[in-house]
PDB file of C-alpha atoms in Angstrom:
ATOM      1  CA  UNK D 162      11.071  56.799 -16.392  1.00 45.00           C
ATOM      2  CA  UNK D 163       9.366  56.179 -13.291  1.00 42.00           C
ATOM      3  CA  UNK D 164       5.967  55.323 -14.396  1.00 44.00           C
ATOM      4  CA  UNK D 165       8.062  52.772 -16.725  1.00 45.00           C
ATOM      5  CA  UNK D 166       9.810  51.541 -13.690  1.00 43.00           C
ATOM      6  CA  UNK D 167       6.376  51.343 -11.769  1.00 46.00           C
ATOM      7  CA  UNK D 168       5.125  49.343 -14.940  1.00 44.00           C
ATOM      8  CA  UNK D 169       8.427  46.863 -14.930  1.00 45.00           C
ATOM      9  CA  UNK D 170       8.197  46.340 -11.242  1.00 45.00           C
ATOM     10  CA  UNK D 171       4.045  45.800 -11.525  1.00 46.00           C
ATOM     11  CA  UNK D 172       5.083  43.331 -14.320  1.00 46.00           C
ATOM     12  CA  UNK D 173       7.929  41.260 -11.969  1.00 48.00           C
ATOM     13  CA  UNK D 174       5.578  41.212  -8.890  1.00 46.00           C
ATOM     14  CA  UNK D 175       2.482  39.806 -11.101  1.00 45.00           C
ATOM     15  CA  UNK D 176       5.080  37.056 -12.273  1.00 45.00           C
ATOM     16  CA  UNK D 177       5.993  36.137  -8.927  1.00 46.00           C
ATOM     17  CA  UNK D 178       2.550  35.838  -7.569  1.00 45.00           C
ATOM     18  CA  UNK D 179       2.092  33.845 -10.748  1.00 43.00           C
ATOM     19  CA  UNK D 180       5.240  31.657 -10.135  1.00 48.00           C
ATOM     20  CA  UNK D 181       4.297  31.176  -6.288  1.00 43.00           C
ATOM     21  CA  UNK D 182       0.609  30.154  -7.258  1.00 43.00           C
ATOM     22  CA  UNK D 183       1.558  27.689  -9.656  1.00 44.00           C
ATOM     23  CA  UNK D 184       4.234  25.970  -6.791  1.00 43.00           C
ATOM     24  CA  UNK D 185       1.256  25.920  -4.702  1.00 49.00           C
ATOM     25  CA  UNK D 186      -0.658  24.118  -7.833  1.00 62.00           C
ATOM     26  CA  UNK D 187       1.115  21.575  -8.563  1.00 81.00           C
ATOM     27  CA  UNK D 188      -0.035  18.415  -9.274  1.00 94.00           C
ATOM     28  CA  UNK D 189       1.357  14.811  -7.745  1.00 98.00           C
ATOM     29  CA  UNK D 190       0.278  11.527  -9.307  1.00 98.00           C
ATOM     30  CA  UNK D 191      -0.518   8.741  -7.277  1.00 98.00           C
ATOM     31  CA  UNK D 192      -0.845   5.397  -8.423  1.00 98.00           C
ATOM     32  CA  UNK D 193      -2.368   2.467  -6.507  1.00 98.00           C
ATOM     33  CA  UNK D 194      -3.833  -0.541  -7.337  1.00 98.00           C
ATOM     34  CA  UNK D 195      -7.956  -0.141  -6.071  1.00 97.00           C
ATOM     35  CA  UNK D 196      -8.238  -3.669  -5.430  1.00 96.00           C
ATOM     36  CA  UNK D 197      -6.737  -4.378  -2.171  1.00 97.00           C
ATOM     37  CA  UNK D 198      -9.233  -3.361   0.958  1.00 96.00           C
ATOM     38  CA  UNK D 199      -9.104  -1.777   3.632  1.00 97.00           C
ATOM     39  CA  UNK D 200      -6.092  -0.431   2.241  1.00 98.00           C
ATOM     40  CA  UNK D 201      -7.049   0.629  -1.315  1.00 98.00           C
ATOM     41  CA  UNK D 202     -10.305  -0.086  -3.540  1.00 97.00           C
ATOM     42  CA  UNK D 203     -12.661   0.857  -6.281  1.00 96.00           C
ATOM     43  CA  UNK D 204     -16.070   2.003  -5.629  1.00 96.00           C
ATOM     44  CA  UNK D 205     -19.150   0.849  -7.751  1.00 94.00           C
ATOM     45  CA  UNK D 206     -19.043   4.599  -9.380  1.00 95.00           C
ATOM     46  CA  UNK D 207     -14.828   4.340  -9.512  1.00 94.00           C
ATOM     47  CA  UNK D 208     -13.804   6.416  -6.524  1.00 96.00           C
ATOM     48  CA  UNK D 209     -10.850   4.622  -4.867  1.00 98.00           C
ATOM     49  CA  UNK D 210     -11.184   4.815  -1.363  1.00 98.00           C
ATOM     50  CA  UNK D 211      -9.112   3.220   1.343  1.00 98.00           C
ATOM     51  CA  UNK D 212      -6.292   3.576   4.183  1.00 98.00           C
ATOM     52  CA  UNK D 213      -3.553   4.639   1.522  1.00 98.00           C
ATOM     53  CA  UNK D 214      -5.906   6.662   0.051  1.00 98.00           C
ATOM     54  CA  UNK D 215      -6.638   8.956   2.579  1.00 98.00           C
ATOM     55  CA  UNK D 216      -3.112   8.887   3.685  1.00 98.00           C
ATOM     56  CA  UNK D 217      -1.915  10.226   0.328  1.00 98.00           C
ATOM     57  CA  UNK D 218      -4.191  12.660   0.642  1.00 98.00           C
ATOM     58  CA  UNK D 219      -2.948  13.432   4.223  1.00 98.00           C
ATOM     59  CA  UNK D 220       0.420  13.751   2.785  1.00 98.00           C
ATOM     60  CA  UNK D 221      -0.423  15.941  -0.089  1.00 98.00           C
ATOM     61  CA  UNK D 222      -2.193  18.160   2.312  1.00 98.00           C
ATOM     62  CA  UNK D 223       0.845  18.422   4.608  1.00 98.00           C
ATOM     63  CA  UNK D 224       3.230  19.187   1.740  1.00 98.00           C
ATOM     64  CA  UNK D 225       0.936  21.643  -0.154  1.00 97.00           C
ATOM     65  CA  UNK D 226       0.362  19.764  -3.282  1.00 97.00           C
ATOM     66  CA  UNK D 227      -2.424  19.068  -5.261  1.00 97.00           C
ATOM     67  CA  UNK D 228      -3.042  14.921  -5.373  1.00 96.00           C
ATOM     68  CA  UNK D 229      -4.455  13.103  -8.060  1.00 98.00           C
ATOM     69  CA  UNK D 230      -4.686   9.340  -8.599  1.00 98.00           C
ATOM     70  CA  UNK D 231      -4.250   6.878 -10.742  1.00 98.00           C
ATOM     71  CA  UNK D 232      -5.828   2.971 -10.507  1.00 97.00           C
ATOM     72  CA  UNK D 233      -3.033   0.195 -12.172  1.00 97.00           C
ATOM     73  CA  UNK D 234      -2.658  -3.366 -11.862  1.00 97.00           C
ATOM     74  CA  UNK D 235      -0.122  -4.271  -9.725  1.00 97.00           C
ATOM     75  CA  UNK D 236       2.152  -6.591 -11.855  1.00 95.00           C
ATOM     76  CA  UNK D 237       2.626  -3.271 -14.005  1.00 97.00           C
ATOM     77  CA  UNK D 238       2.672  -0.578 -11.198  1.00 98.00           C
ATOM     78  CA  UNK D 239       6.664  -0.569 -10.609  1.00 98.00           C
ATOM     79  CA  UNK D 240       6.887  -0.176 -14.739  1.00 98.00           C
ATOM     80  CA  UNK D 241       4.455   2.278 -14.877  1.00 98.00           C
ATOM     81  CA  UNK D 242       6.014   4.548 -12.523  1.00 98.00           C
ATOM     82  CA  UNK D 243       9.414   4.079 -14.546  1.00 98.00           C
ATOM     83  CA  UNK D 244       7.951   5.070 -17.532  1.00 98.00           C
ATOM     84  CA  UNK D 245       6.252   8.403 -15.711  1.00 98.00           C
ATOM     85  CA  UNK D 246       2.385   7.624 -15.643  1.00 98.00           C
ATOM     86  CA  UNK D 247       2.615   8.535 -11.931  1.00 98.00           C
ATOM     87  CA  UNK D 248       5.052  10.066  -9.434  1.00 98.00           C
ATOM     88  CA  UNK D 249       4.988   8.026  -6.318  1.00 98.00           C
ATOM     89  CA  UNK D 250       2.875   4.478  -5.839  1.00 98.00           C
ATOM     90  CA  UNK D 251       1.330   4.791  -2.122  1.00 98.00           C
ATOM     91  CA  UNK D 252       0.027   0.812  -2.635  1.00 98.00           C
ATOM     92  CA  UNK D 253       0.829  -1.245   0.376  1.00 98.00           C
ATOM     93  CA  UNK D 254       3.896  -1.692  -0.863  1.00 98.00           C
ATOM     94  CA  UNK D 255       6.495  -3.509   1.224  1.00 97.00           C
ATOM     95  CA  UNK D 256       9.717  -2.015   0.995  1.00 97.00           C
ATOM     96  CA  UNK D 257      12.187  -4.839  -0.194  1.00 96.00           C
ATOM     97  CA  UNK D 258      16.174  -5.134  -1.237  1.00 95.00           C
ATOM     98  CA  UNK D 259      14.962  -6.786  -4.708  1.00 95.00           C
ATOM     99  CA  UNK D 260      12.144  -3.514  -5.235  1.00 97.00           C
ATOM    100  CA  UNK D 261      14.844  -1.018  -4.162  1.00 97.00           C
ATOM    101  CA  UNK D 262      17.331  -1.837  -6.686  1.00 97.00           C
ATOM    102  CA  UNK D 263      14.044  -0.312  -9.367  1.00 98.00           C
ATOM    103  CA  UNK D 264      12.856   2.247  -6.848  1.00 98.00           C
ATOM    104  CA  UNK D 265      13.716   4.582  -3.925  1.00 98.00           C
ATOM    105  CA  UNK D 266      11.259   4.283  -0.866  1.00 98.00           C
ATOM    106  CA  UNK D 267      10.333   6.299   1.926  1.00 98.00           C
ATOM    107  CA  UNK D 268      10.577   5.431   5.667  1.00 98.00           C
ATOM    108  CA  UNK D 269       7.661   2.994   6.153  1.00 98.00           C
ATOM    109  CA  UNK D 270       4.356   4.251   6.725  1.00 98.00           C
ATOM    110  CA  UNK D 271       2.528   1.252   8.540  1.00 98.00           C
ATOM    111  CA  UNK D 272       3.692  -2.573   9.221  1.00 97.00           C
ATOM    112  CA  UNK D 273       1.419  -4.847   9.538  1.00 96.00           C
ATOM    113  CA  UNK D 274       1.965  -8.946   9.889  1.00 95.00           C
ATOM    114  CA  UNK D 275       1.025 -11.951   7.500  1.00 97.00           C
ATOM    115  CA  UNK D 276      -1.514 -14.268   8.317  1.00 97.00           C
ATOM    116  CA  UNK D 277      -3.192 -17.454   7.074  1.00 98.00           C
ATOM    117  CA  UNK D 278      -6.711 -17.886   6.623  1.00 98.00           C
ATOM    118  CA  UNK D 279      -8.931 -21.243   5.760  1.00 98.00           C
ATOM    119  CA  UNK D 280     -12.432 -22.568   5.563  1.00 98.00           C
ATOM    120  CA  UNK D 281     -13.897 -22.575   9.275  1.00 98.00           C
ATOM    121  CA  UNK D 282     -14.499 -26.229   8.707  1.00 97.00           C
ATOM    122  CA  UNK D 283     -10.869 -26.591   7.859  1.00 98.00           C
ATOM    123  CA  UNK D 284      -8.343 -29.068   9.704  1.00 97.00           C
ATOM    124  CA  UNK D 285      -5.322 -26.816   9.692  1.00 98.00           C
ATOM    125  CA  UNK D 286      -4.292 -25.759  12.991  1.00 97.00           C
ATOM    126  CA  UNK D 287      -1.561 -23.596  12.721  1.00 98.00           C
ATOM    127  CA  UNK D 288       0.638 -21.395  10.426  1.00 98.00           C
ATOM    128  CA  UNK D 289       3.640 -23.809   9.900  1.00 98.00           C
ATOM    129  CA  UNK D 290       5.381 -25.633   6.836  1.00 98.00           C
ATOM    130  CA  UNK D 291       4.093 -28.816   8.679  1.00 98.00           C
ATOM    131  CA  UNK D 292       0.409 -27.510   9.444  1.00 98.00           C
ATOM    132  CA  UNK D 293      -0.036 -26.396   5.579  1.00 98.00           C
ATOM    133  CA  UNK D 294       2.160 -29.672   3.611  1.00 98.00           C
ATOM    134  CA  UNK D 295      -0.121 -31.276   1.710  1.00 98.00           C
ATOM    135  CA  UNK D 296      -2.878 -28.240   1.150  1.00 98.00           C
ATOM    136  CA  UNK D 297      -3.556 -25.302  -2.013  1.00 98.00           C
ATOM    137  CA  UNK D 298      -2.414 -21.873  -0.812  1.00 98.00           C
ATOM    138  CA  UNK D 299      -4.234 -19.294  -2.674  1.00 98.00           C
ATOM    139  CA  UNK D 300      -1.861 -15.993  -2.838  1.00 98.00           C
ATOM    140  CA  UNK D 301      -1.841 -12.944  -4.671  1.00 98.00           C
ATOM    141  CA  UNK D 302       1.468 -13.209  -7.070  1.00 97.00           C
ATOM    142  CA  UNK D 303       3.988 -10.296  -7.095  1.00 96.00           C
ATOM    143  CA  UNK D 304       3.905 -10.203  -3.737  1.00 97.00           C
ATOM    144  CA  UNK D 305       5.906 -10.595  -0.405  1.00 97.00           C
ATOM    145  CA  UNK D 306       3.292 -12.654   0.719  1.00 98.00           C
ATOM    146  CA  UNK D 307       3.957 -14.820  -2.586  1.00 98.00           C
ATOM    147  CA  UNK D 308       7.687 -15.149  -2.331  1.00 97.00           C
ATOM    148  CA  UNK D 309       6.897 -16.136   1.207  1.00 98.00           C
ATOM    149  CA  UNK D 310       4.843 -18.991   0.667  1.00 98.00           C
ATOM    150  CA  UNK D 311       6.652 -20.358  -2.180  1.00 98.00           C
ATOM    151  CA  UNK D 312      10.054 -20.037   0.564  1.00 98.00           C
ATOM    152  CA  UNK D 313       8.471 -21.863   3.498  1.00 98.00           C
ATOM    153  CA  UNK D 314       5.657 -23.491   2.262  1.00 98.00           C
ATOM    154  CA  UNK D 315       7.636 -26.305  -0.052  1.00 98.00           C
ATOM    155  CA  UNK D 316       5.394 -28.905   0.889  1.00 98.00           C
ATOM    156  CA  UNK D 317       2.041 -27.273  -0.304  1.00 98.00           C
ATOM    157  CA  UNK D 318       0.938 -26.135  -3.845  1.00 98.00           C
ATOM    158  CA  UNK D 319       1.211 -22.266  -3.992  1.00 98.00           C
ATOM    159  CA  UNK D 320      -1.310 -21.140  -6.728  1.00 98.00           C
ATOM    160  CA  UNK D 321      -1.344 -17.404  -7.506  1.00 98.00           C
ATOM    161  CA  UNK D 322      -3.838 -14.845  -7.835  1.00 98.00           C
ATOM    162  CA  UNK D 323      -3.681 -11.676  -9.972  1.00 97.00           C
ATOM    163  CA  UNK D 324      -6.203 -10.027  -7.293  1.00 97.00           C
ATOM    164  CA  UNK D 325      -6.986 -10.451  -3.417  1.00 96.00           C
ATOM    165  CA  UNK D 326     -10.241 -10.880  -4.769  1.00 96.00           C
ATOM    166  CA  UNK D 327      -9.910 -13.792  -6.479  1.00 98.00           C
ATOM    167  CA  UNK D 328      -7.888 -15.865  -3.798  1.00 98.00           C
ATOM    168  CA  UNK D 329     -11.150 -15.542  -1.475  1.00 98.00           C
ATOM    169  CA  UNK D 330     -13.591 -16.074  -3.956  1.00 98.00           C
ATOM    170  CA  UNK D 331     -11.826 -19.285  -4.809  1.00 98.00           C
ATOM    171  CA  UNK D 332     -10.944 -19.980  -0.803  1.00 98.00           C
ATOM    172  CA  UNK D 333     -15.074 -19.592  -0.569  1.00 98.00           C
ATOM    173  CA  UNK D 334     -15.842 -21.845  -2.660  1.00 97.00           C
ATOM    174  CA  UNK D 335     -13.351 -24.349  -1.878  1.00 97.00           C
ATOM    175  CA  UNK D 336     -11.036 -24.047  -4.572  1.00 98.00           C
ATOM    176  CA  UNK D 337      -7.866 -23.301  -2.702  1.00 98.00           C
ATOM    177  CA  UNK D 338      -7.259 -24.846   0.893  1.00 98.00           C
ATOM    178  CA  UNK D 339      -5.636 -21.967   2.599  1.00 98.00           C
ATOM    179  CA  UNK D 340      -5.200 -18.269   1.881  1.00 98.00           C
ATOM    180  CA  UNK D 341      -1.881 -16.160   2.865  1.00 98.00           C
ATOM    181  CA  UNK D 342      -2.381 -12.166   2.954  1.00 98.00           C
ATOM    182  CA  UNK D 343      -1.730  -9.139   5.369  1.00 97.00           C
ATOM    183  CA  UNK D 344      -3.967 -10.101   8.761  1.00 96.00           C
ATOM    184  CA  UNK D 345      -5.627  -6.293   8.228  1.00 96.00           C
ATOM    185  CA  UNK D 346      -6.652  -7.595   4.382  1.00 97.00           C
ATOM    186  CA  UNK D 347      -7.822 -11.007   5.870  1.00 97.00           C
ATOM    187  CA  UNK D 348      -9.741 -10.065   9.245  1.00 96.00           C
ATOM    188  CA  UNK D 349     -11.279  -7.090   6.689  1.00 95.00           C
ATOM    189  CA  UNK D 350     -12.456  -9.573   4.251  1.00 97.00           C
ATOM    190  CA  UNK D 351     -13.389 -12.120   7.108  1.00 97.00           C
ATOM    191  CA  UNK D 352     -16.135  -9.176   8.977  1.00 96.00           C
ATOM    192  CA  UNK D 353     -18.191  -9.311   5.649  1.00 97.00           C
ATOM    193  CA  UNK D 354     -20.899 -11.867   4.123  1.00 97.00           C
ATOM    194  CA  UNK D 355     -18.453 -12.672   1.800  1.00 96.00           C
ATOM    195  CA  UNK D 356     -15.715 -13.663   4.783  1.00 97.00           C
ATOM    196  CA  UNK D 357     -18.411 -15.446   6.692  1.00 97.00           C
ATOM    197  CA  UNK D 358     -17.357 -19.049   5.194  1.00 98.00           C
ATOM    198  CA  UNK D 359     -13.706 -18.695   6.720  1.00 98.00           C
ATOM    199  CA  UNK D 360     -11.855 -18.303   9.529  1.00 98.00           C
ATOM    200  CA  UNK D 361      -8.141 -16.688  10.471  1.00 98.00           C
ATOM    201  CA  UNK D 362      -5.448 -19.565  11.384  1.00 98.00           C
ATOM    202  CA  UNK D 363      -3.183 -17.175  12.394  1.00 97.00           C
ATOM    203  CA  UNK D 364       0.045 -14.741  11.753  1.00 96.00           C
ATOM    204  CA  UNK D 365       2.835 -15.379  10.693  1.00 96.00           C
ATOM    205  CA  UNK D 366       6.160 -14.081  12.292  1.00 94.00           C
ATOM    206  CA  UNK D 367       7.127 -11.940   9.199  1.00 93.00           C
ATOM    207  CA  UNK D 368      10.907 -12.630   8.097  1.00 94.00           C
ATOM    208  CA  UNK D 369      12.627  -9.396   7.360  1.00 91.00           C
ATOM    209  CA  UNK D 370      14.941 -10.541   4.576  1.00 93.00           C
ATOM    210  CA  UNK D 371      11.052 -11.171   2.254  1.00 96.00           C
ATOM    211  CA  UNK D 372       8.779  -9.156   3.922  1.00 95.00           C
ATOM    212  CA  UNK D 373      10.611  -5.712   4.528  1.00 94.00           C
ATOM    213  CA  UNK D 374      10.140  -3.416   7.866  1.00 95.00           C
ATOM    214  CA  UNK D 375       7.023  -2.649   6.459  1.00 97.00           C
ATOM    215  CA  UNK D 376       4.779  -0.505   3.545  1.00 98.00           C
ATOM    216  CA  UNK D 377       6.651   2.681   1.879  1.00 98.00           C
ATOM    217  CA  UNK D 378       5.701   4.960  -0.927  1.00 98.00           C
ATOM    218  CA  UNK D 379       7.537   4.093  -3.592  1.00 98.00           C
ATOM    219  CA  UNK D 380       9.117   7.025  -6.376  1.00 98.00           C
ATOM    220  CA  UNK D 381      11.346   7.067  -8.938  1.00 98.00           C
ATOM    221  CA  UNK D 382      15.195   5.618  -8.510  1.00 98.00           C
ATOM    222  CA  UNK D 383      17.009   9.441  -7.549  1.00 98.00           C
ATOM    223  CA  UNK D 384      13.898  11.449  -7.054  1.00 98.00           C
ATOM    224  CA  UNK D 385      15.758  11.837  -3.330  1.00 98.00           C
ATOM    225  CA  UNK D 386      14.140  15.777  -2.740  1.00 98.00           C
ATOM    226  CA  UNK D 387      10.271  13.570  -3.036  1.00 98.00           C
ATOM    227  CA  UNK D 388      11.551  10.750  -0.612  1.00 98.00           C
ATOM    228  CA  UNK D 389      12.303  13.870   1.866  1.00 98.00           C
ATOM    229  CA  UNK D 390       9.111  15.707   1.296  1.00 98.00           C
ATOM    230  CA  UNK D 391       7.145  12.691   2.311  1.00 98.00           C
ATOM    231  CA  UNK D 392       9.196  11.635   5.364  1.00 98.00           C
ATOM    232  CA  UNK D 393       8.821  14.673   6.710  1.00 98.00           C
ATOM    233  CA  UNK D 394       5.356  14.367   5.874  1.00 98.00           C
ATOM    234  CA  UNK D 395       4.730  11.462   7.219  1.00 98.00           C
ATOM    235  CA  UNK D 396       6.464  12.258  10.448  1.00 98.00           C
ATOM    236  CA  UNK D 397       3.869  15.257  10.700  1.00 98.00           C
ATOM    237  CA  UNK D 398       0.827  13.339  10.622  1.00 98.00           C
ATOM    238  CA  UNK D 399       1.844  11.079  13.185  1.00 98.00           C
ATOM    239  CA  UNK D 400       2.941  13.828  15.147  1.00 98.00           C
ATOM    240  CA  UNK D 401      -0.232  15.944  14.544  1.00 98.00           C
ATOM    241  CA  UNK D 402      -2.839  13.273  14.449  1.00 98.00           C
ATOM    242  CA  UNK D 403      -4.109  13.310  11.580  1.00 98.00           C
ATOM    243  CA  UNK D 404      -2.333   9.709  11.122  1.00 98.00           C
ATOM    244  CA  UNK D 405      -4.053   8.243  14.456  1.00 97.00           C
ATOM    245  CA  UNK D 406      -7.293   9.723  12.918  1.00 98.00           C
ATOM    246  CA  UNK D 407      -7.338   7.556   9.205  1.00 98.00           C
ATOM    247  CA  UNK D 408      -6.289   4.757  11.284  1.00 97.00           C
ATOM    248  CA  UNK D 409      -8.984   4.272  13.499  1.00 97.00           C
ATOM    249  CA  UNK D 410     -11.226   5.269  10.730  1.00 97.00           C
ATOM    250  CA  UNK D 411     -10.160   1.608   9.631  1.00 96.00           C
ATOM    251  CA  UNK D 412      -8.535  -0.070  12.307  1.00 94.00           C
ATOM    252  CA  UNK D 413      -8.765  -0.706  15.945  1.00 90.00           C
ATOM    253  CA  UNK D 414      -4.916  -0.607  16.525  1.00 90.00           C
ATOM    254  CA  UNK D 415      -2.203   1.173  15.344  1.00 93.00           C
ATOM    255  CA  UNK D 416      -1.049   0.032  12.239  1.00 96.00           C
ATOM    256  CA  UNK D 417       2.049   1.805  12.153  1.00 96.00           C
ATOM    257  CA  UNK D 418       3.962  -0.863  14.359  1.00 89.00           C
ATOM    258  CA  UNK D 419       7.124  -0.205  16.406  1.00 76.00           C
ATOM    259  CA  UNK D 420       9.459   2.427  16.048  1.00 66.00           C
ATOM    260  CA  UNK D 421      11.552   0.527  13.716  1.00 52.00           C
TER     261      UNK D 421
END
């Protein structure tokens, strides 16, 4: 009897090392969309690398869980998370009433404004309906930055761009008049040979109602206990610095924004 018993309880305690390793195994799927630097972006040899990146991977640290990641164009990103191909998009995605109603965010994790770029030989002076009637405003589409400029900019011809790429090549080669992106995506692209043609106009005072209070991770509508494990997350980092640390690797101010 006892050496059965010592067998039974050898068995149990072998099960729950085995249940307790595989909690501390498993696996979260990230998707992003690798084409959006600094934030997120395919390598030559296909590593995404980027700000979300290596906060994900902050995040997956802090709440024990292994992270792996998943590239997807970002017209299909929201779908494909519906449909399970990932568990949580960490994409620069601005948290918005009309995105809510298909997913549940977390608090934001940085907030950065809008901004208007153009040729540096350009005559547009400023960021306002007036300043850009009459010009091509190269945008990426599915975006806040798209809604925007199709809201306020009335007077100009908003012509969308699957990519961020593909705005600045045409803005480069003087296919588009104007740009209208995140000011981190723009003075990013602006620093490099590629940028060198253009200039920033300036930011735009984001309007809350299209732009959100800033970039979430995004997870499936009722996955609530996820949305709490990456607050709380996300609250460490800042706290511990591992946040400030991945933002100056990119940045030389704090992308987070207020305390809002």
């Amino acid at each position: 009897m006892r050496t059965a018993l010592r067998i039974a309880l050898a068995a149990s305690a072998a099960l729950l090392t085995l249940g307790v390793a595989q909690a501390q195994e498993k696996t979260l799927r990230i998707g992003t969309e690798g084409a959006y630097p600094p934030f997120n972006n395919l390598t030559a040899d296909g590593q995404l690398v980027g700000f979300d990146i290596d906060i994900a991977k902050a995040l997956c640290d802090e709440m024990k869980v292994k992270c792996t990641f998943v590239a997807q164009d970002w017209d299909g990103i929201i779908p494909a998370l519906q449909a399970g191909k990932f568990d949580a998009i960490v994409a620069s995605m601005s948290i918005t009433p009309e995105r809510a109603e298909k997913v549940d965010f977390t608090n934001k994790y940085y907030n950065t404004p809008p901004a208007i770029a153009a040729p540096k030989d350009s005559d547009i002076k400023g960021v306002t309906k007036e300043d850009l009637a009459g010009k091509t405003i190269g945008v990426q589409a599915s975006t806040t930055h798209f809604n925007y400029s199709t809201k306020a900019y009335t007077d100009s011809t908003i012509k969308p761009y699957p990519t961020a790429q593909e705005y600045q090549l045409d803005l480069a080669n003087g296919r588009v008049d104007a740009v209208n992106d995140d000011i981190t995506v723009l003075e990013g692209w602006l620093a490099t040979p590629d940028g060198a043609c253009c200039k920033l106009i300036g930011a735009i005072t984001p309007d809350i109602e299209i732009h959100g209070p800033g970039a979430g991770i995004a997870v499936r509508k009722g996955d609530t206990e996820l949305v709490n494990q990456f607050n709380k997350a996300i609250d460490a980092i800042r706290a511990n610095g591992k946040y400030k640390e991945i933002n100056d690797k990119y940045f030389k101010y704090d992308v987070y924004g207020g305390e809002s």
